[in-house]
Amino acid sequence: MNYMIKPRHMTFADIRAIYRDTHQISLDASAWDDIKAARDVVDAITKEGRTVYGINTGFGLLAQTMIPNEQLALLQKNLVLSHSTGVGDYIDEDTVRMIYVLKISSLAQGHSGIRRSIIEAFIEFVNAGIVACIPEKGSVGASGDLAPLAHMTATLMGEGSVLYNDEIMPAKDALNQAGLKPIELSSKEGLAFLNGTQVSTALAIKGLFQTEDIFAAAVVAGSMSVDALMGSVAPFDKRIHIARGQPGQITVAEKYLSFLDGSNILSAHEDCDKVQDPYSLRCQPQVMGAILDIIHNAARTLLIEANAVTDNPLIFPENGDVISGGNFHAEPVAFAADILAMAVAEIASISERRLSIMVDPKMSDLPAFLVENSGVNSGFMIAQVTAAALVSENRTMAHPSSVDSIPTSANQEDHVSMATYGARRLGEMCFNSACVIAIELISAAQGIDFRAPNKTSDMLQKYHDKIRAEVAHYDKDRYFAPDIDAATDMVLDGDFSDDVMNILPTGSA
């Protein structure tokens, strides 16, 4: 498949496609004139001998140091090599592909001063299927994602390591096998590659995609739990939510009603004497609706950033201005990531509370710990403990990264965003929440089984059947971990997302 990059016009559908699958990429032909115009400005500056930051000066605290023309290529090479200081595990292959496309889109907008031949070489590198080994730690999210983008750029130069044909090898060997030559950077180009928020943005968008799948699965799980616990549908009445006016609340309440519509379990207890359900059941529209709203807010920021130019200095070819600013500061991404972290934590938090009700026979009117002959069988007792442990972990990780800042570069870069960590930690948080939702899903399916011969709604039965295709009814104690793993994979693979995706940012765009 071929994907054409249209700078400043990428959609979430485009980015999701790149994230999910390997594509051959190309660049919209209209971008080449803009690229050339910006490069012409750089070439004119070096030819005329003018001193301009980022083109023929040092960097950071060394910005006042003039570099002679004959050393400009060495300057750019040294910049990349010296900034390749990342540590830790490598960023996953899917996210690296996203980083590539975001960086090409940014460089191609005619404000970076990079040569056409370098962008063409970058595209050939991507299309050869070479994946840069980018350590995930080492960026503070200001002056760009310097270390991770340096590792990416170094591989184009034949330095560092890459994944190629399912093997980690030196970048120079992969380039040779692919029939490609290492790039040689000229004035401004190393800085253009290293400045930018593409790593933190890609990690945050990956977190957004995972958050959406977790949100969707949680709406399904919450609906199944209402049915399994013989809860009331009255709290989902649209009049309640219209009276408040919060848009996410109104939207998500309709989803719960649609999932529960036609349930025989609900109709079987219409005349019961229960007055109110616990908050984790009846306040789902209020909680999940608020989460839906902030997911949309975070997504709006991230889509803008995905299409942005975030290196420095920026070139404006219409009058030849080269302006040093701070678009590399990733504060918007940091805030978006922190918002998503709170959403992910809360989705799991309210899910675990519903799970706690289901395993408690005093509250659920179900067998203790959702298993027959409890006592001999422990059932879901420790599955709920696992969920509680994961919720606690998430609460710790949800602390905002954006409120932290450590000055760097001899206090030249005295306030930073910490966006890269903020975005990266979403992966672990999303895994934790997916596990919690998975446990609720199999618990709710178990509860619905116990309500036989009454049946759940047709929509929820569809998801019950999906669960049972992977996880059998828990009739007695067995080795439990594979059940949780299977259901977690279903959540992360989006198996519960189809009927909810149309209210989420990347599904409704």
Coordinates of C-alpha atoms in Angstrom, one line a residue:
M1 CA 0.0 0.0 0.0
N2 CA 1.1 3.5 -0.7
Y3 CA 0.5 6.5 1.6
M4 CA 1.1 10.0 0.2
I5 CA 2.2 12.5 2.9
K6 CA 0.3 15.7 2.5
P7 CA 2.0 18.2 4.9
R8 CA -0.3 19.9 7.3
H9 CA -3.3 17.9 6.1
M10 CA -2.8 14.5 7.9
T11 CA -5.9 13.1 9.6
F12 CA -6.2 10.6 12.4
A13 CA -7.3 8.0 9.8
D14 CA -4.0 8.6 8.0
I15 CA -2.0 8.3 11.1
R16 CA -3.8 5.2 12.4
A17 CA -3.2 3.5 9.0
I18 CA 0.5 4.3 9.3
Y19 CA 0.6 3.0 12.9
R20 CA -1.2 -0.2 12.1
D21 CA 0.4 -1.3 8.9
T22 CA 3.6 -0.9 6.9
H23 CA 3.1 1.4 3.9
Q24 CA 5.3 2.6 1.1
I25 CA 5.3 6.4 1.4
S26 CA 5.6 9.3 -1.0
L27 CA 5.4 13.1 -0.7
D28 CA 2.8 15.3 -2.3
A29 CA 4.5 16.9 -5.3
S30 CA 3.3 20.3 -4.2
A31 CA 5.7 20.3 -1.3
W32 CA 8.9 20.2 -3.4
D33 CA 8.7 23.9 -4.3
D34 CA 8.3 25.0 -0.7
I35 CA 11.3 22.8 0.3
K36 CA 13.5 24.4 -2.4
A37 CA 12.5 27.9 -1.5
A38 CA 13.5 27.4 2.1
R39 CA 16.8 25.8 1.1
D40 CA 17.6 28.6 -1.3
V41 CA 17.4 31.0 1.8
V42 CA 20.0 28.8 3.7
D43 CA 22.3 28.7 0.7
A44 CA 22.1 32.4 0.2
I45 CA 23.1 33.0 3.8
T46 CA 26.1 30.8 3.7
K47 CA 27.2 32.2 0.4
E48 CA 27.0 35.8 1.6
G49 CA 28.7 35.0 4.9
R50 CA 25.9 36.3 7.1
T51 CA 25.8 34.9 10.7
V52 CA 22.5 33.2 11.4
Y53 CA 21.8 30.9 14.4
G54 CA 21.4 27.3 13.4
I55 CA 22.9 27.8 10.0
N56 CA 26.5 28.8 10.7
T57 CA 26.7 29.1 14.5
G58 CA 27.0 26.7 17.4
F59 CA 24.0 25.6 19.4
G60 CA 22.5 26.3 22.8
L61 CA 25.0 28.1 25.0
L62 CA 27.4 28.1 22.0
A63 CA 24.9 30.1 19.8
Q64 CA 27.3 33.1 19.6
T65 CA 30.1 31.0 18.1
M66 CA 30.5 31.5 14.3
I67 CA 31.4 28.4 12.3
P68 CA 33.3 28.8 9.0
N69 CA 31.6 27.4 5.9
E70 CA 34.2 24.6 5.4
Q71 CA 33.2 23.2 8.8
L72 CA 29.4 23.4 8.5
A73 CA 29.0 19.8 7.4
L74 CA 31.2 18.6 10.3
L75 CA 29.1 20.8 12.6
Q76 CA 25.9 19.0 11.6
K77 CA 27.5 15.6 11.8
N78 CA 28.9 16.3 15.2
L79 CA 25.6 17.6 16.4
V80 CA 23.8 14.4 15.6
L81 CA 26.5 12.1 17.0
S82 CA 27.0 14.0 20.2
H83 CA 23.2 14.2 20.8
S84 CA 22.7 10.4 20.4
T85 CA 22.7 9.8 24.2
G86 CA 19.4 7.9 24.7
V87 CA 19.1 4.9 27.0
G88 CA 16.7 2.1 27.7
D89 CA 14.6 -0.1 25.5
Y90 CA 14.0 0.7 21.9
I91 CA 10.8 2.4 20.8
D92 CA 8.4 -0.1 19.1
E93 CA 8.5 -0.4 15.3
D94 CA 4.9 0.9 14.8
T95 CA 5.7 4.1 16.7
V96 CA 9.0 4.6 14.8
R97 CA 7.0 4.5 11.5
M98 CA 4.8 7.2 12.9
I99 CA 7.8 9.3 13.9
Y100 CA 9.2 9.0 10.4
V101 CA 6.0 10.3 8.8
L102 CA 5.5 13.1 11.3
K103 CA 9.1 14.3 10.8
I104 CA 8.9 14.1 7.0
S105 CA 5.7 16.1 7.0
S106 CA 7.2 18.8 9.2
L107 CA 10.4 19.1 7.2
A108 CA 8.4 19.3 3.9
Q109 CA 6.5 22.4 4.8
G110 CA 9.1 24.8 3.6
H111 CA 10.3 26.3 6.9
S112 CA 13.2 24.0 7.8
G113 CA 15.8 24.6 5.0
I114 CA 16.6 21.0 4.2
R115 CA 17.6 19.9 0.8
R116 CA 15.3 17.9 -1.5
S117 CA 17.9 15.1 -1.8
I118 CA 17.9 14.5 2.0
I119 CA 14.1 14.2 2.1
E120 CA 14.2 11.8 -0.9
A121 CA 16.9 9.8 0.9
F122 CA 14.8 9.7 4.0
I123 CA 11.7 8.4 2.1
E124 CA 13.9 5.7 0.4
F125 CA 15.1 4.7 3.9
V126 CA 11.6 4.4 5.2
N127 CA 10.4 2.5 2.1
A128 CA 13.3 0.0 2.4
G129 CA 11.7 -1.1 5.7
I130 CA 14.6 0.0 7.9
V131 CA 13.5 0.8 11.5
A132 CA 15.9 3.0 13.6
C133 CA 16.7 1.6 17.0
I134 CA 15.7 4.6 19.1
P135 CA 16.2 4.4 22.9
E136 CA 13.0 5.4 24.6
K137 CA 14.6 7.5 27.4
G138 CA 16.6 10.7 27.4
S139 CA 14.4 13.5 26.2
V140 CA 13.0 16.3 28.3
G141 CA 10.6 17.4 25.6
A142 CA 12.2 20.9 24.9
S143 CA 14.5 22.0 22.2
G144 CA 12.8 19.1 20.6
D145 CA 13.1 15.4 21.3
L146 CA 16.8 15.8 20.8
A147 CA 18.3 12.5 21.9
P148 CA 15.7 10.2 20.3
L149 CA 15.6 12.2 17.0
A150 CA 19.4 12.2 17.0
H151 CA 19.4 8.4 17.1
M152 CA 16.9 8.3 14.3
T153 CA 19.0 10.7 12.2
A154 CA 22.2 8.9 12.9
T155 CA 20.9 5.7 11.3
L156 CA 20.3 7.7 8.1
M157 CA 24.0 8.6 8.3
G158 CA 25.0 5.0 8.8
E159 CA 25.6 5.2 12.5
G160 CA 23.9 3.4 15.3
S161 CA 21.7 0.3 15.0
V162 CA 18.5 -0.6 13.1
L163 CA 16.0 -3.4 12.8
Y164 CA 16.1 -4.7 9.2
N165 CA 14.6 -7.9 7.9
D166 CA 13.8 -8.9 11.5
E167 CA 17.4 -8.5 12.6
I168 CA 19.1 -5.8 14.7
M169 CA 22.3 -4.8 12.9
P170 CA 24.6 -1.8 12.3
A171 CA 22.8 0.9 10.3
K172 CA 25.6 1.0 7.7
D173 CA 25.1 -2.8 7.0
A174 CA 21.4 -2.3 6.6
L175 CA 21.9 0.6 4.2
N176 CA 24.4 -1.5 2.2
Q177 CA 22.0 -4.4 2.0
A178 CA 19.1 -2.1 0.9
G179 CA 21.3 -0.5 -1.7
L180 CA 21.3 2.9 -0.1
K181 CA 24.0 5.3 0.8
P182 CA 24.4 7.2 4.1
I183 CA 23.3 10.8 3.9
E184 CA 25.8 13.6 4.4
L185 CA 24.2 16.6 6.2
S186 CA 24.8 20.2 5.2
S187 CA 24.1 23.5 6.9
K188 CA 21.0 23.6 9.1
E189 CA 20.0 20.0 8.3
G190 CA 21.1 18.2 11.5
L191 CA 19.4 20.9 13.6
A192 CA 16.2 20.5 11.5
F193 CA 16.2 16.8 12.1
L194 CA 16.9 17.0 15.9
N195 CA 14.6 19.9 16.8
G196 CA 10.9 18.8 16.9
T197 CA 8.3 17.1 18.9
Q198 CA 7.7 14.1 16.7
V199 CA 8.8 11.5 19.2
S200 CA 6.7 12.8 22.1
T201 CA 3.8 13.4 19.7
A202 CA 3.9 9.9 18.2
L203 CA 4.1 8.3 21.6
A204 CA 1.1 10.4 22.8
I205 CA -0.9 9.5 19.7
K206 CA -0.2 5.8 20.3
G207 CA -1.5 6.4 23.8
L208 CA -4.5 8.1 22.4
F209 CA -5.3 5.1 20.1
Q210 CA -4.9 2.7 23.0
T211 CA -7.0 5.0 25.3
E212 CA -9.9 4.9 22.7
D213 CA -9.9 1.1 22.6
I214 CA -9.8 0.9 26.4
F215 CA -12.6 3.5 26.7
A216 CA -14.8 1.5 24.2
A217 CA -14.2 -1.8 26.0
A218 CA -15.0 -0.1 29.3
V219 CA -18.4 1.1 28.0
V220 CA -19.1 -2.5 26.9
A221 CA -17.9 -3.9 30.2
G222 CA -19.8 -1.3 32.2
S223 CA -23.0 -2.2 30.3
M224 CA -22.5 -5.9 30.9
S225 CA -21.9 -5.3 34.6
V226 CA -25.2 -3.3 34.9
D227 CA -26.9 -6.3 33.4
A228 CA -25.0 -8.9 35.5
L229 CA -25.7 -7.0 38.7
M230 CA -29.4 -6.4 37.7
G231 CA -28.8 -2.6 37.8
S232 CA -31.3 0.0 36.8
V233 CA -31.3 1.8 33.4
A234 CA -33.1 4.8 34.8
P235 CA -29.8 6.6 35.4
F236 CA -29.1 6.5 31.7
D237 CA -32.4 8.4 30.8
K238 CA -31.4 11.1 28.4
R239 CA -33.5 13.7 30.2
I240 CA -31.0 13.6 33.2
H241 CA -28.1 14.3 31.0
I242 CA -29.7 16.9 28.8
A243 CA -30.5 18.8 32.0
R244 CA -26.8 19.0 32.9
G245 CA -25.7 19.7 29.3
Q246 CA -22.3 18.1 29.3
P247 CA -21.9 16.8 25.7
G248 CA -19.8 13.7 26.5
Q249 CA -22.2 12.7 29.2
I250 CA -25.2 13.0 26.9
T251 CA -23.4 11.0 24.1
V252 CA -22.2 8.2 26.3
A253 CA -25.5 7.7 28.1
E254 CA -27.1 6.9 24.8
K255 CA -24.5 4.2 24.2
Y256 CA -25.3 2.5 27.5
L257 CA -29.0 2.6 26.7
S258 CA -28.4 1.1 23.3
F259 CA -26.3 -1.7 24.7
L260 CA -28.9 -2.6 27.4
D261 CA -32.0 -2.3 25.2
G262 CA -33.9 -5.5 25.0
S263 CA -32.3 -7.3 28.0
N264 CA -34.5 -9.9 29.5
I265 CA -32.4 -9.7 32.7
L266 CA -33.4 -6.1 33.2
S267 CA -37.1 -6.8 32.5
A268 CA -37.0 -9.7 35.0
H269 CA -36.3 -7.3 37.9
E270 CA -38.4 -4.3 37.0
D271 CA -40.4 -4.6 40.2
C272 CA -37.6 -5.2 42.6
D273 CA -37.3 -3.1 45.8
K274 CA -33.8 -1.7 45.1
V275 CA -33.7 2.1 45.3
Q276 CA -30.3 3.1 43.9
D277 CA -27.3 1.4 42.4
P278 CA -23.7 2.3 43.6
Y279 CA -22.1 5.2 41.9
S280 CA -19.8 3.0 39.8
L281 CA -22.9 1.7 38.0
R282 CA -25.3 4.7 37.9
C283 CA -22.7 7.4 37.5
Q284 CA -21.1 5.9 34.4
P285 CA -22.4 8.5 32.0
Q286 CA -21.1 11.3 34.3
V287 CA -17.6 9.7 34.6
M288 CA -17.2 8.2 31.2
G289 CA -18.8 11.3 29.6
A290 CA -16.2 13.6 31.2
I291 CA -13.5 11.2 30.1
L292 CA -14.9 11.3 26.6
D293 CA -14.7 15.1 26.5
I294 CA -11.1 15.3 27.7
I295 CA -10.1 12.6 25.2
H296 CA -11.5 14.8 22.4
N297 CA -9.6 17.8 23.8
A298 CA -6.3 15.9 23.9
A299 CA -6.9 14.5 20.4
R300 CA -7.5 18.0 19.1
T301 CA -4.1 19.2 20.4
L302 CA -2.3 16.1 19.1
L303 CA -3.7 16.3 15.6
I304 CA -2.5 19.9 15.4
E305 CA 0.9 18.9 16.6
A306 CA 1.1 16.0 14.2
N307 CA 0.8 18.5 11.4
A308 CA 3.0 21.2 12.9
V309 CA 6.4 22.6 12.1
T310 CA 8.4 22.3 15.4
D311 CA 12.1 22.8 14.6
N312 CA 14.1 25.9 15.0
P313 CA 15.0 28.4 13.6
L314 CA 12.2 28.7 11.1
I315 CA 12.7 30.0 7.6
F316 CA 10.1 32.2 5.9
P317 CA 11.1 32.2 2.2
E318 CA 8.7 34.9 1.1
N319 CA 11.0 37.6 2.6
G320 CA 14.1 35.5 3.6
D321 CA 13.6 35.9 7.3
V322 CA 15.1 33.3 9.6
I323 CA 13.5 33.5 13.0
S324 CA 14.6 31.8 16.2
G325 CA 11.6 30.8 18.4
G326 CA 10.5 27.9 20.5
N327 CA 8.1 25.6 18.6
F328 CA 10.2 22.7 19.8
H329 CA 8.9 23.2 23.3
A330 CA 6.4 20.3 23.7
E331 CA 4.2 21.7 26.4
P332 CA 1.0 21.1 24.3
V333 CA 2.0 17.5 24.0
A334 CA 2.8 17.2 27.7
F335 CA -0.6 18.6 28.7
A336 CA -2.4 16.3 26.2
A337 CA -0.5 13.3 27.6
D338 CA -1.3 14.2 31.2
I339 CA -4.9 14.6 30.3
L340 CA -4.9 11.1 28.7
A341 CA -3.1 9.7 31.7
M342 CA -5.9 10.9 34.0
A343 CA -8.5 9.5 31.6
V344 CA -6.8 6.1 31.5
A345 CA -6.5 6.0 35.3
E346 CA -10.1 6.9 35.9
I347 CA -11.4 4.3 33.4
A348 CA -9.7 1.6 35.3
S349 CA -10.6 3.0 38.7
I350 CA -14.4 2.9 38.1
S351 CA -14.1 -0.5 36.4
E352 CA -12.4 -2.0 39.4
R353 CA -15.2 -0.7 41.7
R354 CA -17.8 -2.5 39.5
L355 CA -15.7 -5.7 39.7
S356 CA -15.5 -5.4 43.5
I357 CA -19.3 -5.3 43.6
M358 CA -19.6 -8.4 41.4
V359 CA -17.3 -10.6 43.6
D360 CA -19.2 -9.5 46.8
P361 CA -22.3 -11.7 47.3
K362 CA -23.8 -9.2 49.8
M363 CA -24.0 -6.6 47.0
S364 CA -24.3 -8.7 43.8
D365 CA -26.7 -11.4 44.7
L366 CA -24.3 -13.7 42.8
P367 CA -22.2 -16.6 44.1
A368 CA -19.3 -15.4 46.2
F369 CA -16.4 -14.6 43.9
L370 CA -18.4 -15.6 40.9
V371 CA -17.9 -19.3 41.3
E372 CA -20.0 -22.2 42.5
N373 CA -18.9 -24.1 45.6
S374 CA -16.9 -21.1 46.8
G375 CA -14.7 -22.1 49.7
V376 CA -13.3 -25.0 47.8
N377 CA -13.0 -22.6 44.8
S378 CA -11.6 -19.1 45.2
G379 CA -13.0 -17.9 41.9
F380 CA -12.4 -14.3 41.0
M381 CA -11.1 -13.4 44.5
I382 CA -7.5 -12.6 43.4
A383 CA -8.4 -11.4 40.0
Q384 CA -10.0 -8.4 41.8
V385 CA -6.8 -8.0 43.8
T386 CA -4.8 -7.8 40.6
A387 CA -7.1 -5.2 39.3
A388 CA -6.7 -3.2 42.5
A389 CA -2.9 -3.4 42.3
L390 CA -3.0 -2.1 38.7
V391 CA -5.3 0.8 39.6
S392 CA -3.0 1.8 42.3
E393 CA 0.0 1.7 39.9
N394 CA -1.9 3.9 37.5
R395 CA -2.7 6.5 40.1
T396 CA 1.0 6.9 40.8
M397 CA 1.9 7.2 37.2
A398 CA -0.9 9.7 36.5
H399 CA 1.0 12.4 38.4
P400 CA 1.4 15.1 35.7
S401 CA 4.7 15.1 34.0
S402 CA 4.1 18.7 32.7
V403 CA 4.5 20.2 36.2
D404 CA 8.1 19.0 36.4
S405 CA 11.1 20.8 34.8
I406 CA 14.8 20.5 35.1
P407 CA 17.0 23.2 33.5
T408 CA 19.4 21.9 30.9
S409 CA 22.2 23.1 28.6
A410 CA 23.9 25.3 31.1
N411 CA 20.5 27.0 31.9
Q412 CA 20.0 28.1 28.3
E413 CA 17.1 25.7 28.2
D414 CA 15.8 26.6 31.6
H415 CA 12.2 25.3 31.4
V416 CA 11.3 22.0 29.8
S417 CA 8.0 20.1 29.2
M418 CA 8.9 16.4 30.1
A419 CA 6.4 15.5 27.3
T420 CA 8.3 12.5 26.1
Y421 CA 8.1 10.7 29.5
G422 CA 4.5 11.9 29.8
A423 CA 3.6 10.3 26.5
R424 CA 5.7 7.2 27.0
R425 CA 4.2 6.3 30.3
L426 CA 0.8 6.1 28.6
G427 CA 1.8 2.7 27.2
E428 CA 2.2 1.1 30.6
M429 CA -0.8 2.8 32.0
C430 CA -2.9 1.7 29.0
F431 CA -1.7 -1.9 29.5
N432 CA -2.7 -1.8 33.2
S433 CA -6.1 -0.4 32.4
A434 CA -6.7 -2.9 29.6
C435 CA -6.0 -5.7 32.1
V436 CA -8.5 -4.2 34.6
I437 CA -11.2 -3.9 31.9
A438 CA -10.4 -7.4 30.7
I439 CA -11.0 -8.8 34.2
E440 CA -14.3 -6.9 34.4
L441 CA -15.4 -8.2 31.0
I442 CA -14.9 -11.9 32.0
S443 CA -16.4 -11.2 35.4
A444 CA -19.5 -9.6 33.9
A445 CA -19.8 -12.5 31.4
Q446 CA -19.6 -14.8 34.3
G447 CA -22.4 -12.9 36.1
I448 CA -24.6 -12.9 33.0
D449 CA -24.1 -16.7 32.9
F450 CA -25.5 -16.9 36.4
R451 CA -28.6 -15.0 35.4
A452 CA -29.8 -17.7 33.1
P453 CA -32.4 -18.5 31.8
N454 CA -32.8 -14.8 31.5
K455 CA -30.7 -13.4 28.7
T456 CA -28.9 -10.2 28.1
S457 CA -29.5 -7.9 25.2
D458 CA -28.7 -8.8 21.6
M459 CA -25.8 -6.3 21.5
L460 CA -24.3 -7.4 24.7
Q461 CA -24.8 -11.1 23.8
K462 CA -22.6 -10.4 20.8
Y463 CA -19.7 -9.3 23.1
H464 CA -20.5 -12.1 25.5
D465 CA -20.0 -14.6 22.7
K466 CA -16.7 -12.9 21.7
I467 CA -15.5 -13.4 25.3
R468 CA -16.6 -17.0 25.4
A469 CA -14.8 -17.8 22.2
E470 CA -11.6 -17.0 24.0
V471 CA -12.4 -17.6 27.7
A472 CA -14.6 -20.4 28.9
H473 CA -17.1 -20.1 31.8
Y474 CA -15.3 -20.4 35.1
D475 CA -17.0 -23.5 36.6
K476 CA -14.2 -24.3 39.0
D477 CA -10.7 -23.1 39.9
R478 CA -8.2 -23.3 37.1
Y479 CA -5.0 -21.7 36.0
F480 CA -6.4 -18.2 35.6
A481 CA -3.7 -16.0 34.0
P482 CA -4.2 -17.2 30.4
D483 CA -7.9 -16.1 30.6
I484 CA -6.9 -12.6 31.7
D485 CA -4.2 -12.4 29.0
A486 CA -6.6 -13.5 26.3
A487 CA -9.2 -10.9 27.3
T488 CA -6.5 -8.2 27.6
D489 CA -5.3 -8.9 24.1
M490 CA -8.9 -8.5 22.9
V491 CA -9.2 -5.1 24.6
L492 CA -5.9 -3.9 23.1
D493 CA -6.8 -5.3 19.7
G494 CA -10.0 -3.3 19.6
D495 CA -12.3 -6.2 19.7
F496 CA -14.8 -4.2 21.8
S497 CA -14.5 -1.0 19.9
D498 CA -16.8 -1.2 16.9
D499 CA -20.0 0.1 18.4
V500 CA -18.3 2.9 20.4
M501 CA -15.7 4.2 18.0
N502 CA -18.1 6.5 16.2
I503 CA -18.1 8.8 19.3
L504 CA -14.3 8.8 19.7
P505 CA -12.0 11.3 18.1
T506 CA -10.2 9.0 15.6
G507 CA -13.4 7.2 14.7
S508 CA -15.6 10.2 14.3
A509 CA -13.1 12.3 12.4

